[in-house]
Structures are given as C-alpha cells and as structure tokens.
C-alpha cells in the first residue's frame, strides 16, 4: 500500500518533470572514470604511498589483516590529518570462509574524566584550549596500536611479524616524502591552533615558515617512535618509553592521560551488527559506533519503497531518505553510547518491526519537524579527522577499517619528542547533553563523559554480501556523522540503482542528522527544481552546499576481479595486482 503510494509519487515526478515513464529506471552516474581493477588483491586508501605498502605486504604473503595494519601505520606518516597512532577506530574483518570479526579500538576517556569536565562553573561548555576539541584535555587514550596488536595476534596470517608491518613506514617518516599542494595548504590552513603547541609548530608548520608543494616533509621523532614500537612491540606504546613521554607531557600541560590510563587501555572484540537490505546481508560496526545501527534503521525504513524506480537524485527518494535519517538520528541521540556503560537496545533498533513502526510517521509529501520527531519507543531490557581504507587479499579476505583523530589534526597537540599527533575524541561525548558538538550533533545523557568510557562514534566500516553469502563490496568513509549518510547512500546506489563502486561513491548525496533540522547538500548535487519540490514538502536546506564525507571501497566482481574506488572528493589511490 505504502509502496504503491510511493511508486505513484515517483511516477508523477518523472512524468510531470521529465516527461518520462518508469519502464526503465534511470541510472544517474556522476563518475566517468572506471574503478581501479586488479585480478587478485587491492588496497584503497587515501594515500598512494600507504596503498603501495599494503600491496607489498600481500605480495610478501601477508593477508588482508596484515596489510591493513601496515596501511594504518603508513597513513599515520603520510596522511597526518587523520591517519594516526594517537587516535582510534574500528576494524571489520570478513574471511573468505565467512568468519566475521569486529575490533573496537576506539579511544577511552582517561580515568579522571567525568560528566562535567568540559563545563565551566556557570554550566557553559568550555570552548578552545581546555575544552573537548583543542589541547591536551581533548584526548582520549589512543587505541590504534592496541587494535592493530589484537588484529595481528588473532587474525593475521602468521607469516609476517609485527616489526615487518611497522618497518616500511619508518623511512617515510625519517627521510620524508614530497608534499602535495593539498597537504601543504591544509597544514597552513590549520595554523591557528597547531602553532600553539611547540612540537606541532615545528613539525607541521616548519616553525612558522610553513611548507610548500614539493617540499620534503620529514618527521624524525615519529620515525624514532615507530622504530621503538617496531623493535619492542606494541606494549611499548602503552608501558614503555612512548607511554612515559605521553604521560609526562600530559602532566606538564594539564592533560588527563596518565601512565595508568595507558596501561589500562584495551582493544575489544565486538559482535558485528548485521541486517539485510533487499535480501543482501549488511555487516557493520556495532556500538560504541552508531554507524551500523543508524544505517540499518534507515535501510529498513526505506526497504518498503521502490527506491530504484524513484531514481537516484529524485525529490521523492530524497524526501524518504531525509525522513528516515531524521528518525534514526533522533534515536542515535537518545539510545546510543558505549555499551559497556549504557544500555543500548541495538537489536530492537535494527529490527524490521521497529522500522515498520517508525515508518508509519512518514508522510508522502510532507516533511516532519525534527522538534516534533522524538526518539522511538523500544524495549531497553534486551539482555543487553578520520580515514577509511579497504583491503582485499588474494584469498578473498576483506578488511574494512575506519580510524580517526576526530577533527583534522586532532587536538593539534603533538606529544613532545614523539611526533605523535593526539586525537580530540573527547568531543564525541556529549560535553553537555543537549549542546551540539563539533559536528552539530546533539547527544544525550547515555553518551555523557565518564572515566574509562568510549565516546559514541559515527564510523561505519561496512561489508555487503551477495545473496549467495560471498562478499560483494566493502565501503567506509570519513566525515563525522556524514559518514553514515555516505555509506548508506553508497549501499543504496549499488543495490537499488545498479551503480559500480566508483559511481556509487562519487554520486552526489545528501545528509540529515535530525538536528539541526536542515538538509546538507553538495555543490551541483541537486537541481533547483528538485530542491523546489522538496521545499514544497516543507524541507529546509543548509545555507551553503558542501561535500558530504569522503569514502573508499572495493567491490568484488562476478568474475572475481577486485574493483577499487577512491572518492572524487578526496585524494588517495586504489592499487592492486
Ligand atoms: O568517530 C566519529 O564519529 C568522529 N570522531 C569521526 C570524525 C571524522 O570523521 C572527521 N573526518 N573528517
């Protein structure tokens, strides 16, 4: 019934607006270039040098997990805005034989952190230095090295050692690499806060002289740190010289992270969250990420409608997508947080029956108001600057990994003598429940700051299966809450609109996160008449368009070939053999 109504709405749009019928659903593909193709193995990451290192690891007999670790370490050197050892993230692994694992190496709040740590005596959220985004107090305890340690021990090939995966990145830090115009300008663009911290100023801003395109960019302290970690093993970061350097610099600068916090950090295995969309299994990250749940909620709500017939960029489709997103993000604000600290009703939220209830409030041609769309009712007692890269190895094992230091260049603090740029992940907590964070996200009481807790994330490393259960494609993105929109629209673009992985990633997208109550859109992403139709329904658009996240992904073709894609919105390289 609802499906029929929407088919009629879509038909009406196409007939009235374009004078065409629905006999052959149109595929609107913005990308002209083909995805990178290889027979056997592929790495898609946001820097060519990192992708090459991952490929080399697989040529030496390493599997996708080994390669993913080496790529992660390399990005910490060549992609300092987001690649890191001073942050954390999530790794989703699918072995060819069907074993599926999720590693949570999200940062943990230091023990001294508490609910009101980012609020002044008048109850206002502290901005700038001392708050949750800039300076020493903004950092959670980094998880990247512990996550990679766990990944290697449990899921590595056993053919390559820890040292083998760190070592290729050491010369890149020690001897340097040539800066692109993009990275040189980006560093200068972040001078306001990077310049406040002596090691950040020296390393990333060339002592105030800044870097230019073509300069050789060296990070000798980071090279030394990586050498120590390579030789002494991952515990060095948490208990050795590196840990001491982090704790003493923190202490000297009113930071919170202590030696004890570092020693107590633990990566965790989580059970991946699973759902289906039109018969395809979707595997993604569970809490402490909201990504998997929000995506599955939206897909479940949309499944009822014939999105393919509406067409990729239509007002009919975007209206439904917006309404579904509004509801899922309202639930995010209320229900989602670190499951070790708060009850998160994940299974109820991703159930088809809950989606059916949530969908009932969506009207065909009328936008809801976010202030009137509250979180839905579910049973609580159920028992209980980012970068994404994807790796497929010759055996067909897949890793989908997203990790981050939150904002570009994180807290802007480089720990003295280590070259480690620290995260500002504390801002992913609700500094004060109800007050928007860096990404404008309004979050609730469950995601308040608590010592030892992981802040709620939007990172959405995802793997989609064919109906026969084999891996079809893997995708993820950077961009805060917009990550979720980028990933779910990529999934819709492939499944409903029949796009290849490059087209699906490049195609224009929109984003609505409940609050603020407006649709973010991209330059040239929506035609004026589509926007006019949507305004007619009552939707509001953000004043200015801007890019919505940036994704990377790999698809495995029917013929077994690997197809890699880097978002046209950013740098990177998909390389294979
Ligand atoms: O975990 C999260 O959701 C955020 N810290 C991600 C930040 C991000 O994607 C910034 N990227 N450009």
Coordinates of C-alpha atoms and ligand atoms in Angstrom, one line a residue, residues 46 79 81-82 88-90 106-107 288-291 332 385-387 402-408 424-425 427-428 437-439 441 455-460 477-484 549-550, ligand 1:
X46 CA 43.6 8.0 1.0
X79 CA 48.2 11.3 6.0
X81 CA 45.4 14.9 9.2
X82 CA 43.7 11.7 10.1
X88 CA 41.5 5.0 17.5
X89 CA 38.9 3.3 15.3
X90 CA 37.2 0.2 14.2
X106 CA 38.1 3.4 20.0
X107 CA 39.8 5.8 22.4
X288 CA 30.3 2.2 20.5
X289 CA 29.7 3.3 16.9
X290 CA 26.3 4.4 16.0
X291 CA 27.1 3.9 12.3
X332 CA 21.0 7.9 17.9
X385 CA 39.7 13.7 11.0
X386 CA 39.1 10.1 10.1
X387 CA 40.1 8.0 7.2
X402 CA 38.0 3.4 9.7
X403 CA 40.2 5.2 12.2
X404 CA 40.5 8.8 13.3
X405 CA 41.9 11.5 15.5
X406 CA 38.4 13.2 15.1
X407 CA 39.0 16.7 13.8
X408 CA 41.7 17.3 11.2
X424 CA 40.3 15.2 20.2
X425 CA 37.9 12.3 20.5
X427 CA 34.3 15.9 21.7
X428 CA 32.4 12.8 20.6
X437 CA 29.4 19.2 19.3
X438 CA 31.9 19.9 16.6
X439 CA 29.6 18.2 14.0
X441 CA 25.3 16.6 16.8
X455 CA 32.8 8.2 23.1
X456 CA 30.0 7.4 20.7
X457 CA 31.2 7.3 17.1
X458 CA 29.6 7.5 13.6
X459 CA 32.3 5.5 11.9
X460 CA 30.7 2.9 9.7
X477 CA 34.1 7.0 4.9
X478 CA 35.4 9.9 6.8
X479 CA 33.3 12.9 7.8
X480 CA 31.8 12.6 11.3
X481 CA 28.0 11.9 11.2
X482 CA 28.0 12.4 7.4
X483 CA 30.0 9.1 7.3
X484 CA 26.7 7.3 7.9
X549 CA 32.1 12.9 3.7
X550 CA 34.5 11.0 1.5
Ligands
LIG1 O1 34.0 8.9 15.5 C1 33.4 9.7 14.9 O2 32.3 9.7 14.5 C2 34.2 11.0 14.6 N1 35.2 11.2 15.5 C3 34.7 11.0 13.2 C4 35.4 12.2 12.8 C5 35.6 12.4 11.3 O3 35.1 11.6 10.5 C6 36.3 13.6 10.8 N2 36.6 13.4 9.4 N3 36.8 14.1 8.6

